[in-house]
Tab-separated table of C-alpha atoms in Angstrom:
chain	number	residue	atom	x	y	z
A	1	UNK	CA	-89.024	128.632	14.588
A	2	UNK	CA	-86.906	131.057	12.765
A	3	UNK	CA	-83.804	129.416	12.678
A	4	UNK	CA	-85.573	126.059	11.806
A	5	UNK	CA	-86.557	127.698	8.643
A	6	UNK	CA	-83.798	129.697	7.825
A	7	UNK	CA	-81.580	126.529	8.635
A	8	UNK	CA	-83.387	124.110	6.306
A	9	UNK	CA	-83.321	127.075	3.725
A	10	UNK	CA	-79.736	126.892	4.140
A	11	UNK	CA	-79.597	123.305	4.106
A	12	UNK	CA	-81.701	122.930	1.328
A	13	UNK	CA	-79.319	125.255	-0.999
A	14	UNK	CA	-76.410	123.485	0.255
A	15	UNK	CA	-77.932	120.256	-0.923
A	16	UNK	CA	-78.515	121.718	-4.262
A	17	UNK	CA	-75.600	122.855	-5.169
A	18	UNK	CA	-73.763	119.816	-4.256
A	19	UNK	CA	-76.106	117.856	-6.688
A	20	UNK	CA	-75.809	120.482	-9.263
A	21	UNK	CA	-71.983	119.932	-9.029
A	22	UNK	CA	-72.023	116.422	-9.124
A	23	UNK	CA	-73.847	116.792	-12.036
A	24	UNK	CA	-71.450	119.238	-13.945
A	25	UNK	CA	-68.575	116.734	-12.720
A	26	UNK	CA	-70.077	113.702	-14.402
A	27	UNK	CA	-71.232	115.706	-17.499
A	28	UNK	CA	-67.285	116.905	-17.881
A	29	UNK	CA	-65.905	113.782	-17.689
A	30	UNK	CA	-68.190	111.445	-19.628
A	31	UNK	CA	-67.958	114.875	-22.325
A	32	UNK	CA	-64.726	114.277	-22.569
A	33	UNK	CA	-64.603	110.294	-22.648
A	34	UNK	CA	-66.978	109.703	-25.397
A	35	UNK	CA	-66.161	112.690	-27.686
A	36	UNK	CA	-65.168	112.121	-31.523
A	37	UNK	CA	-66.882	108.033	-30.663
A	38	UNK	CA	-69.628	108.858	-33.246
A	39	UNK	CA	-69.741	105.086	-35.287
A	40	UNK	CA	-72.657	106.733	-37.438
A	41	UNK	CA	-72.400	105.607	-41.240
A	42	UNK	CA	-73.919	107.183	-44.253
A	43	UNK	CA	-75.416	105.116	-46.266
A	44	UNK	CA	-76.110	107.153	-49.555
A	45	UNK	CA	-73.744	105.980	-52.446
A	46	UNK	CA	-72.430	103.124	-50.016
A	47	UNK	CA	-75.836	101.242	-50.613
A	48	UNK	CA	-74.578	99.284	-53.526
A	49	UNK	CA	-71.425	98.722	-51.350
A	50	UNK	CA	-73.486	97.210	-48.116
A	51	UNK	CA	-75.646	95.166	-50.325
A	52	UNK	CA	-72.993	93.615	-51.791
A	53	UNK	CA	-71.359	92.348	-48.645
A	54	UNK	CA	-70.629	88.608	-47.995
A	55	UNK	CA	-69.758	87.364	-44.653
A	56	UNK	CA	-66.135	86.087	-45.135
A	57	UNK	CA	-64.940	86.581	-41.702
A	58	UNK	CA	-65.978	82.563	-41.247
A	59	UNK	CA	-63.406	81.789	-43.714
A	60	UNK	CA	-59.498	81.234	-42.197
A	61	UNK	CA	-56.910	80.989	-44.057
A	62	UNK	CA	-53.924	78.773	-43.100
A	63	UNK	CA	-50.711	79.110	-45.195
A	64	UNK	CA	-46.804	78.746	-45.002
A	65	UNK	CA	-44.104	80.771	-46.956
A	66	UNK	CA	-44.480	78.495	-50.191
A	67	UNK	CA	-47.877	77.645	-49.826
A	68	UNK	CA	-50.141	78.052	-52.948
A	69	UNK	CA	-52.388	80.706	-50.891
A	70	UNK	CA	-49.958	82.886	-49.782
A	71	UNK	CA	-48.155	83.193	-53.658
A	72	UNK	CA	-51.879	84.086	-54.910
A	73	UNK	CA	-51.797	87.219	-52.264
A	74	UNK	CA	-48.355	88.019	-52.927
A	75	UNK	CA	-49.473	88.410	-56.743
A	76	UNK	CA	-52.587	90.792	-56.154
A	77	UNK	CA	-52.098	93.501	-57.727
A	78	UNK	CA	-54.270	96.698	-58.060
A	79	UNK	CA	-54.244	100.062	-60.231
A	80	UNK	CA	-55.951	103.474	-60.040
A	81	UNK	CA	-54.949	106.984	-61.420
A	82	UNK	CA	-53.510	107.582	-58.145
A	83	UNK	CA	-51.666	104.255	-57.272
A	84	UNK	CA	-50.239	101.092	-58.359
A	85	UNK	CA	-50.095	98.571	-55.793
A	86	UNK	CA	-48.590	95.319	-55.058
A	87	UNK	CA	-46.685	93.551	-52.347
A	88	UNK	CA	-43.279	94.128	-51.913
A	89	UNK	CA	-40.599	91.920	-50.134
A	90	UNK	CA	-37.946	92.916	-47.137
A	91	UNK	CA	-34.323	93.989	-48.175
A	92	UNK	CA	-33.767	93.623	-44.536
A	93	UNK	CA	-36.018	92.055	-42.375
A	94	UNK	CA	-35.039	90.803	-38.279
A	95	UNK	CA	-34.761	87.144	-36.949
A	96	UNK	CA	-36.730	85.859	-34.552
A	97	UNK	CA	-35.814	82.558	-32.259
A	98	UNK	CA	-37.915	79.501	-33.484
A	99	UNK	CA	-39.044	78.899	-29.873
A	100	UNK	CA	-40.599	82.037	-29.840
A	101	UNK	CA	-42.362	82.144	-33.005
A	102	UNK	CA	-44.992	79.979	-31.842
A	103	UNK	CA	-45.749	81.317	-28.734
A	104	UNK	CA	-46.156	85.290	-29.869
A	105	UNK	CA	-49.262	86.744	-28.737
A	106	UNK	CA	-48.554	90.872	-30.295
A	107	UNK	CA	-46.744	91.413	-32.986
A	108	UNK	CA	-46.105	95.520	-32.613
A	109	UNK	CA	-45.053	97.153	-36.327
A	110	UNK	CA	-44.084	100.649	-35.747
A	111	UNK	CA	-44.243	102.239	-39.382
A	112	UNK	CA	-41.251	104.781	-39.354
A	113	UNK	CA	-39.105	106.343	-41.649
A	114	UNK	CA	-35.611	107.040	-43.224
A	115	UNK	CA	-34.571	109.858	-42.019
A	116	UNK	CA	-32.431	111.268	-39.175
A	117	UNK	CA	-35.486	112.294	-37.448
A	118	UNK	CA	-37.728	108.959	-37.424
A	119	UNK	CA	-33.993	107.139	-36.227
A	120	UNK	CA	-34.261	109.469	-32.956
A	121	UNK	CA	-38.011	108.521	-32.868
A	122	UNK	CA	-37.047	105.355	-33.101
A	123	UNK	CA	-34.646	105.424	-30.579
A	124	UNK	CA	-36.640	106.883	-27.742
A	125	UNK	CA	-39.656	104.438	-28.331
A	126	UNK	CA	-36.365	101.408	-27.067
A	127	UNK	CA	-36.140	103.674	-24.047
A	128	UNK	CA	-39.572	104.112	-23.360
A	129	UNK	CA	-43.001	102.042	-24.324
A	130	UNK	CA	-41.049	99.236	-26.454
A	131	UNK	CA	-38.741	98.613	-23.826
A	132	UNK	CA	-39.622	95.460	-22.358
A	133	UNK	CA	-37.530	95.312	-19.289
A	134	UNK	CA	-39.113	98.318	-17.988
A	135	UNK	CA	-42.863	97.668	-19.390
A	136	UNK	CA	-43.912	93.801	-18.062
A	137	UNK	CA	-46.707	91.997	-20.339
A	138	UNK	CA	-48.370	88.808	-19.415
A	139	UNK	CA	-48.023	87.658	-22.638
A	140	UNK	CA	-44.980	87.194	-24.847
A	141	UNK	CA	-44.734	90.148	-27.982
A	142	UNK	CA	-42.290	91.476	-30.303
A	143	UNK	CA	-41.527	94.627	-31.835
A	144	UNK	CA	-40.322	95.748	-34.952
A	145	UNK	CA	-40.193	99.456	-37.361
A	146	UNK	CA	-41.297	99.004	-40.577
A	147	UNK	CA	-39.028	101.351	-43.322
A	148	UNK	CA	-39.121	101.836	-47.108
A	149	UNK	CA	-35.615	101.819	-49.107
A	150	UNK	CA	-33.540	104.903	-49.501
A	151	UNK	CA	-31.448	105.802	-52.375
A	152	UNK	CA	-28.860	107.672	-49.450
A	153	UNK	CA	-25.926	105.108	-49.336
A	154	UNK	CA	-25.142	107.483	-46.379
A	155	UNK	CA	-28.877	106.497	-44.533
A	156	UNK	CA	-28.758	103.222	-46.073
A	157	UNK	CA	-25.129	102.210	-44.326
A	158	UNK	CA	-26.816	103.464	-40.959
A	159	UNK	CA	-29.898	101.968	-40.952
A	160	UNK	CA	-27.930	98.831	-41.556
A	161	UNK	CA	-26.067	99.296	-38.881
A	162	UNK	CA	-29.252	100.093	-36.534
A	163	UNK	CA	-30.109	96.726	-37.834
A	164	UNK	CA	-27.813	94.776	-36.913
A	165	UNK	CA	-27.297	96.640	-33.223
A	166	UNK	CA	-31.343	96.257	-32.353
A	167	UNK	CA	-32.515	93.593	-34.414
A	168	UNK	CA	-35.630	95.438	-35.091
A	169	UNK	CA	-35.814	96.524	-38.578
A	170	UNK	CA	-37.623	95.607	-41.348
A	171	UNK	CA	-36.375	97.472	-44.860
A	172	UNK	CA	-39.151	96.597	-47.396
A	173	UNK	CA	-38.252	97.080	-50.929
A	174	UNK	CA	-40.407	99.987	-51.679
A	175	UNK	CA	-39.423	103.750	-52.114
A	176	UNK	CA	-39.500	105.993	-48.803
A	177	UNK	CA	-42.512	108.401	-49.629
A	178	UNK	CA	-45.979	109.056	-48.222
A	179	UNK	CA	-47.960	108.089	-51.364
A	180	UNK	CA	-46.067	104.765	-50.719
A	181	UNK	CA	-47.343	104.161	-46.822
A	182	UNK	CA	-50.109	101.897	-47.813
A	183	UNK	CA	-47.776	99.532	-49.777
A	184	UNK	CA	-45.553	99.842	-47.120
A	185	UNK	CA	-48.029	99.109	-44.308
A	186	UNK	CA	-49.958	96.159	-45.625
A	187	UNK	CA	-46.263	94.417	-46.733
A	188	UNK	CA	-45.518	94.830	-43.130
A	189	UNK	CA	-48.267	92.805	-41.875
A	190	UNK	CA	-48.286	90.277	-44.739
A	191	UNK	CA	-44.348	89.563	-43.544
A	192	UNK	CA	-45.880	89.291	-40.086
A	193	UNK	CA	-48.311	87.186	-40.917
A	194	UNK	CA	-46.035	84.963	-42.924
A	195	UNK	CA	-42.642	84.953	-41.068
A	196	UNK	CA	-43.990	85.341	-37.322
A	197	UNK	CA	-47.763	84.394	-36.791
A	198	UNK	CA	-48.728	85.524	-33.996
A	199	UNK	CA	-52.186	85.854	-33.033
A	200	UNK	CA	-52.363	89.450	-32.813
A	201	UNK	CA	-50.888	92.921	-35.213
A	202	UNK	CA	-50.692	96.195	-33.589
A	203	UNK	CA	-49.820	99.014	-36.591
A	204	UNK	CA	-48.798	102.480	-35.378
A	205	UNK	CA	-46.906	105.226	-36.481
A	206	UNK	CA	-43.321	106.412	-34.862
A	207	UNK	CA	-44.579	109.172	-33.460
A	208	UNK	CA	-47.183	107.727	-30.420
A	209	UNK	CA	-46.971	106.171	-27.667
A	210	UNK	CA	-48.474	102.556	-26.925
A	211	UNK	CA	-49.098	101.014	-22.822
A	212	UNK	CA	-48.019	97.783	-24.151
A	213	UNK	CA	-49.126	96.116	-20.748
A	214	UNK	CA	-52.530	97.489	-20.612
A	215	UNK	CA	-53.345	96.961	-24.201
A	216	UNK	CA	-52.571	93.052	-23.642
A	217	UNK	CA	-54.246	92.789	-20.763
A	218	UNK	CA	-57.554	94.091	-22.320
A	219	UNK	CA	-56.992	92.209	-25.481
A	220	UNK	CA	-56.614	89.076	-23.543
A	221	UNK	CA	-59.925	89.362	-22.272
A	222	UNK	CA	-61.847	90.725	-25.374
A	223	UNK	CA	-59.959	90.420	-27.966
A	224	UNK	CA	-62.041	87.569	-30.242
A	225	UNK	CA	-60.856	85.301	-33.326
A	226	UNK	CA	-61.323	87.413	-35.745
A	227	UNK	CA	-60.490	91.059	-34.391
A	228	UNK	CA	-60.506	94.086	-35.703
A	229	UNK	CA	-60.352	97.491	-33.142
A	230	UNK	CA	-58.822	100.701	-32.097
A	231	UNK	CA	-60.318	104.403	-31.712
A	232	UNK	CA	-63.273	103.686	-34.713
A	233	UNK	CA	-64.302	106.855	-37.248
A	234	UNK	CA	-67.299	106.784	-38.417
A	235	UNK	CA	-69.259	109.045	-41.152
A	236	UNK	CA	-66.234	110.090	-42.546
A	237	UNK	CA	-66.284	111.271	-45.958
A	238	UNK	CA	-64.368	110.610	-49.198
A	239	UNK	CA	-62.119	113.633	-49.894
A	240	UNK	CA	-62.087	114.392	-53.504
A	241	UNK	CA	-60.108	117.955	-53.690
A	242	UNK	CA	-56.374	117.391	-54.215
A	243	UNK	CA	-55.906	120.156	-51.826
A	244	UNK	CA	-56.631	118.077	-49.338
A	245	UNK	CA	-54.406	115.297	-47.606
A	246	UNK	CA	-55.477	111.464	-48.602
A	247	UNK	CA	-58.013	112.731	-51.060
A	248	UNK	CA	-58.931	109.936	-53.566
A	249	UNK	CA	-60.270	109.971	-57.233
A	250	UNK	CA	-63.428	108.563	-58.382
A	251	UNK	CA	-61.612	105.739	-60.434
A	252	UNK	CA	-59.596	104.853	-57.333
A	253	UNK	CA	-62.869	104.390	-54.929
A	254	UNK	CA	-66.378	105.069	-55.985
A	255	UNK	CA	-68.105	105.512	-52.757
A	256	UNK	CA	-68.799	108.923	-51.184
A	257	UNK	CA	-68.691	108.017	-47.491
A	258	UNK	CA	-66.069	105.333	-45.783
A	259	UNK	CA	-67.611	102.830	-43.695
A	260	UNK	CA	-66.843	102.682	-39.886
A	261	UNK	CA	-62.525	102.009	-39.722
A	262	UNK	CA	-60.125	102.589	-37.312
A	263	UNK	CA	-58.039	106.094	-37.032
A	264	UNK	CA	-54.189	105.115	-38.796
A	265	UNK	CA	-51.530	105.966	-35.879
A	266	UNK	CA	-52.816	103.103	-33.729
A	267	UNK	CA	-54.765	99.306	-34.801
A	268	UNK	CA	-55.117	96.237	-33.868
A	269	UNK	CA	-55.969	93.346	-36.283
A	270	UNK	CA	-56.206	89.325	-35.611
A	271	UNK	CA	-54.426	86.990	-38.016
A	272	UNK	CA	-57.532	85.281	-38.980
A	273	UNK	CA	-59.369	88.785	-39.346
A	274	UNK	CA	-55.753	89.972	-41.474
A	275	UNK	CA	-56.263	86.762	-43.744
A	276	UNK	CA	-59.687	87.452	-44.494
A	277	UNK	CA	-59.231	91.506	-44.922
A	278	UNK	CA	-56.378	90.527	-48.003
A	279	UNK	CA	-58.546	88.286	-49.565
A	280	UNK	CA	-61.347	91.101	-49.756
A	281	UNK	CA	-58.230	93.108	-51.722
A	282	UNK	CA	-59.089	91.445	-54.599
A	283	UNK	CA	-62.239	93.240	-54.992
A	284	UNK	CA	-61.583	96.972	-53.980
A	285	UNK	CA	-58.632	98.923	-55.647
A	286	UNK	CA	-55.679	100.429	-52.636
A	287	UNK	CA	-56.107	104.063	-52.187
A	288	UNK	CA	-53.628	106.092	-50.505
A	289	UNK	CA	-55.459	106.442	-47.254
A	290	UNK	CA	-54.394	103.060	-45.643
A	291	UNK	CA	-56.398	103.148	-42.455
A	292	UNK	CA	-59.591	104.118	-44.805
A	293	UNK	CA	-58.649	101.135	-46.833
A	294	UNK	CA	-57.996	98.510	-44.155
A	295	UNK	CA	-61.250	99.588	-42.632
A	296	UNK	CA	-63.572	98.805	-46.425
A	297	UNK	CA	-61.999	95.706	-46.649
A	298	UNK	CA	-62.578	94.899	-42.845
A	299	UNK	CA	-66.256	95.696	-43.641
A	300	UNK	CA	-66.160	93.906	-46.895
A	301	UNK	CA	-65.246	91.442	-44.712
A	302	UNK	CA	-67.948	91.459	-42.466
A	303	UNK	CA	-65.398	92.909	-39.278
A	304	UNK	CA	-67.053	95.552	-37.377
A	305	UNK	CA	-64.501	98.493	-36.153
A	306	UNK	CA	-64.373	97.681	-32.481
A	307	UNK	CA	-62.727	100.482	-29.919
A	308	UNK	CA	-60.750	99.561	-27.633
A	309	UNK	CA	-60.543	101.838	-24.428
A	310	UNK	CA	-58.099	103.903	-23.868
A	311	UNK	CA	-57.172	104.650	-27.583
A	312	UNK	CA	-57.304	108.228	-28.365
A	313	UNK	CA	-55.058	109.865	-31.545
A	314	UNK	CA	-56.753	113.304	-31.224
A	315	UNK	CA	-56.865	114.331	-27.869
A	316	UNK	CA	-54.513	117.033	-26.792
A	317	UNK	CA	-52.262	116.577	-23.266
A	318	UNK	CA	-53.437	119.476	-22.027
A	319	UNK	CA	-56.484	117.612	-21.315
A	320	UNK	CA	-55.536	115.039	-19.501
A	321	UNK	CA	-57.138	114.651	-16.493
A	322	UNK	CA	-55.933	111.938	-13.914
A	323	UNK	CA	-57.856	109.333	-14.765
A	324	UNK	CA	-57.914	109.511	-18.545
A	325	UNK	CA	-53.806	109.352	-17.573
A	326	UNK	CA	-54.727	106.273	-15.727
A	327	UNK	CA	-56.959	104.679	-18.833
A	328	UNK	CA	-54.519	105.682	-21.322
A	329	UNK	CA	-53.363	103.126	-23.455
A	330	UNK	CA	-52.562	104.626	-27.338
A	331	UNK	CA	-51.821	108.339	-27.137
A	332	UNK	CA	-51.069	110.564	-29.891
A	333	UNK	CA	-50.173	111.188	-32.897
A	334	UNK	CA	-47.162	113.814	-33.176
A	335	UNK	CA	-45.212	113.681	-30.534
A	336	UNK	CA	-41.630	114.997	-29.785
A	337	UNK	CA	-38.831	113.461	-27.815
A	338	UNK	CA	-39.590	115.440	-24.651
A	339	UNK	CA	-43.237	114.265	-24.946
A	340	UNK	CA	-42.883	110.879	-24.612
A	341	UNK	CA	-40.718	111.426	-21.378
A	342	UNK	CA	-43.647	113.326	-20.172
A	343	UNK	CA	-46.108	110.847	-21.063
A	344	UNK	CA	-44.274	107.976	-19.231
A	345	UNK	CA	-44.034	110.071	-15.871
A	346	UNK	CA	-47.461	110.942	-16.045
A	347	UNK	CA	-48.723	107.622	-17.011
A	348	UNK	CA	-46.225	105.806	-14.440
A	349	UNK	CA	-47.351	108.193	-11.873
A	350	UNK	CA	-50.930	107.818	-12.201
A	351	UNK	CA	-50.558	104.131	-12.619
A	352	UNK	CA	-51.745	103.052	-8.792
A	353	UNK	CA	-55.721	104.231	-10.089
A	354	UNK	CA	-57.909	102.254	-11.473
A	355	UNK	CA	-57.151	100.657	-15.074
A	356	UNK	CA	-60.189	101.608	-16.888
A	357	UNK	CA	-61.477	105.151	-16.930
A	358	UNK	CA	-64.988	104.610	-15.209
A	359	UNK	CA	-63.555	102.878	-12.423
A	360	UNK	CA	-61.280	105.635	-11.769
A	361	UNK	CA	-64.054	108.496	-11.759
A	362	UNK	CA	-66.328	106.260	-9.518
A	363	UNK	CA	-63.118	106.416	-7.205
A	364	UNK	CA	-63.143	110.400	-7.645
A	365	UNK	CA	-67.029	110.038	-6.691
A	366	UNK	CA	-66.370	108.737	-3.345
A	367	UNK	CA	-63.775	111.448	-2.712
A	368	UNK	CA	-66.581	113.723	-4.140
A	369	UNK	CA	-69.298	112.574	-2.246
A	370	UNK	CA	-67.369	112.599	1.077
A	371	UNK	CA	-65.648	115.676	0.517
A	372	UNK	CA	-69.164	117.728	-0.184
A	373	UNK	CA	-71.682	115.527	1.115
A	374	UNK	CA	-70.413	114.849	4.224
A	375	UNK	CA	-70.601	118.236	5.436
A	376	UNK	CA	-74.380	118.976	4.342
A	377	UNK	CA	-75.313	115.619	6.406
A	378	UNK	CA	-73.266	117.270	9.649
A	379	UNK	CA	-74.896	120.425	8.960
A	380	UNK	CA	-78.174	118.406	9.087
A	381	UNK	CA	-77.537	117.148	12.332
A	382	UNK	CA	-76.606	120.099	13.806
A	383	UNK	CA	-79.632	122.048	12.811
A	384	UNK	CA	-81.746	118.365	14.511
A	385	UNK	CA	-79.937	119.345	17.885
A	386	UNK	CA	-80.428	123.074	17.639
A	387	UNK	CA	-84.420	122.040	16.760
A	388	UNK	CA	-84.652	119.897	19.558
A	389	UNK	CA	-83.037	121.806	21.763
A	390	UNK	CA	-85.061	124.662	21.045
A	391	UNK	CA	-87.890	122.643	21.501
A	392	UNK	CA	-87.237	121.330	24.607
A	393	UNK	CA	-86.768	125.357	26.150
A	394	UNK	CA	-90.381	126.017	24.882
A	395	UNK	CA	-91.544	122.918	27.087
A	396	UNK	CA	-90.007	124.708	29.998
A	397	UNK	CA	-91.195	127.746	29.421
């Protein structure tokens, strides 16, 4: 009778600290998959924005080049302490084949820069995640980088030259500088918009990397008319010191907290949602923080900030666990040449799991459960046979 209760005492704590470890392992993981998600959004000052919003997202707007809608965005025109903003047109801009043009499902516009540094960026993105020989999509999509004009006939000769070799840049006619990205940015998609229509804009910086195949495959499937998603910030505040980066002045933006918009090095935006978000521009003045922006006028617009799995600007590689390698679809931001070698390895090695992160930790769970419960439930048995066994000597006896 001894070694029945001492063996169920065993048992017993075996048992426990399996479940405690399951426990810890779905904690750690689902920690680590929903961190920085908060969509809170402080209402405070923003009240007088929220009650003044219309639902425009039922409104499309269909235009060509010449047609009287599109001239009426290209003249909006807006002016803080801060900024003056208006569309700009391409000094260089690529050609596309007319048969494609109506068929386009992404259009990708990697914002870049002038310098000798964004060209290598530039260059290893054509070797690695923009290269479509090596990364398959079931639908057809383009991509281009999006520059500013330089005033270095020495960087302007080359980047002609890039030009004309790739067939992949767009030179906008706007000075290269930071304080300039947001004229830069929403030119970009206007020219998409106009010259290429597709149904679908992905904006990200040079410096990340984008699973081109994955992202189409889930925007196939959720992706709606009018779209607006990638990894969503929410109770974000205005910054006000001009110590800090993207801080904005009262007479630029007089709300204290942004609504709900998604993080700059990664977005994706519908061109029925894009239509409707520079209509709302008419209304709120362009600040300097152009993902901020984008997101008040999607929410002036009535488009929720949607995330899309998989989309992650903040997290660090270091904490990459297999099946957030698996899930990955928009890493970043910051990375250096050797990282996005690294990232394609890992993500190409990993890329037999499941595509979405859940799945892949249920398939860790099975390994899990038979690696540590299988054992308890042998234990189990054995103790049965020693119990019976002992049992059956007592009879004899």
């Amino acid at each position: 009778m001894r070694l029945s209760k001492t063996g169920s005492s065993l048992f017993a704590a075996i048992v426990f600290v399996e479940f405690i470890a399951l426990i810890l392992y779905n904690i750690y993981y689902s920690d680590m998959w929903i961190q920085n998600r908060g969509q809170n959004f402080k209402v405070n000052s923003v009240q007088q924005f929220t009650a003044s919003l219309q639902m425009k997202a039922n409104k499309t707007f269909v235009f060509g080049e010449n047609s009287s809608e599109l001239t009426l965005l290209k003249n909006i025109r807006s002016q803080c302490s801060q900024l003056t903003f208006s569309f700009v047109s391409p000094v260089i801009q690529p050609r596309f084949e007319e048969k494609d043009l109506t068929s386009i499902f992404l259009l990708v516009l990697t914002v870049s820069g002038a310098g000798r540094l964004n060209r290598e960026r530039r260059n290893v993105i054509r070797k690695t995640w923009a290269n479509k020989t090596r990364h398959h999509a079931s639908r057809l999509w383009k991509h281009i980088f999006v520059l500013g004009k330089t005033h270095n006939s020495e960087l302007d000769k080359e980047i002609m030259q890039e030009s004309s070799v790739f067939n992949d840049v767009l030179v906008l006619d706007v000075a290269e500088n930071y304080d300039n990205l947001v004229i830069k940015t929403f030119s970009g998609l206007l020219w998409g918009l106009v010259h290429v229509n597709p149904r679908l804009l992905l904006k990200t910086d040079d410096d990340v990397y984008i699973r081109i195949p994955y992202l189409i495959t889930w925007l196939e499937l959720y992706a709606t008319e009018l779209f607006y998603g990638g990894f969503s910030i929410g109770d974000a505040q205005v910054r006000r010191s001009a110590s800090q980066k993207n801080y904005v002045t009262k007479d630029c933006l007089d709300i204290e907290y942004y609504p709900p918009y998604c993080s700059g090095p990664f977005y994706v935006v519908s061109a029925s949602a894009l239509r409707s978000i520079f209509q709302s521009m008419k209304k709120w003045k362009a600040i300097l923080a152009e993902d901020a922006y984008l997101g008040i006028l999607a929410h002036e617009s009535g488009l929720p900030a949607v995330d899309i799995p998989g989309f992650n600007p903040f997290r660090s590689l270091q904490d990459y666990g297999k099946c957030h390698w698996s899930s990955a679809v928009a890493l970043g931001h910051s990375f250096d040449f050797l990282e996005f070698s690294y990232v394609e390895n890992k993500l190409q090695e990993y890329s037999d799991l499941p595509r979405y992160y859940y799945q892949c930790v249920m398939t860790d769970w099975a390994a899990f459960i038979f690696l540590f419960f299988i054992p308890s439930f042998v234990f189990l048995i054995f103790l049965t046979v020693v119990k019976v066994r002992t049992l059956q000597t007592r009879r004899l006896f």
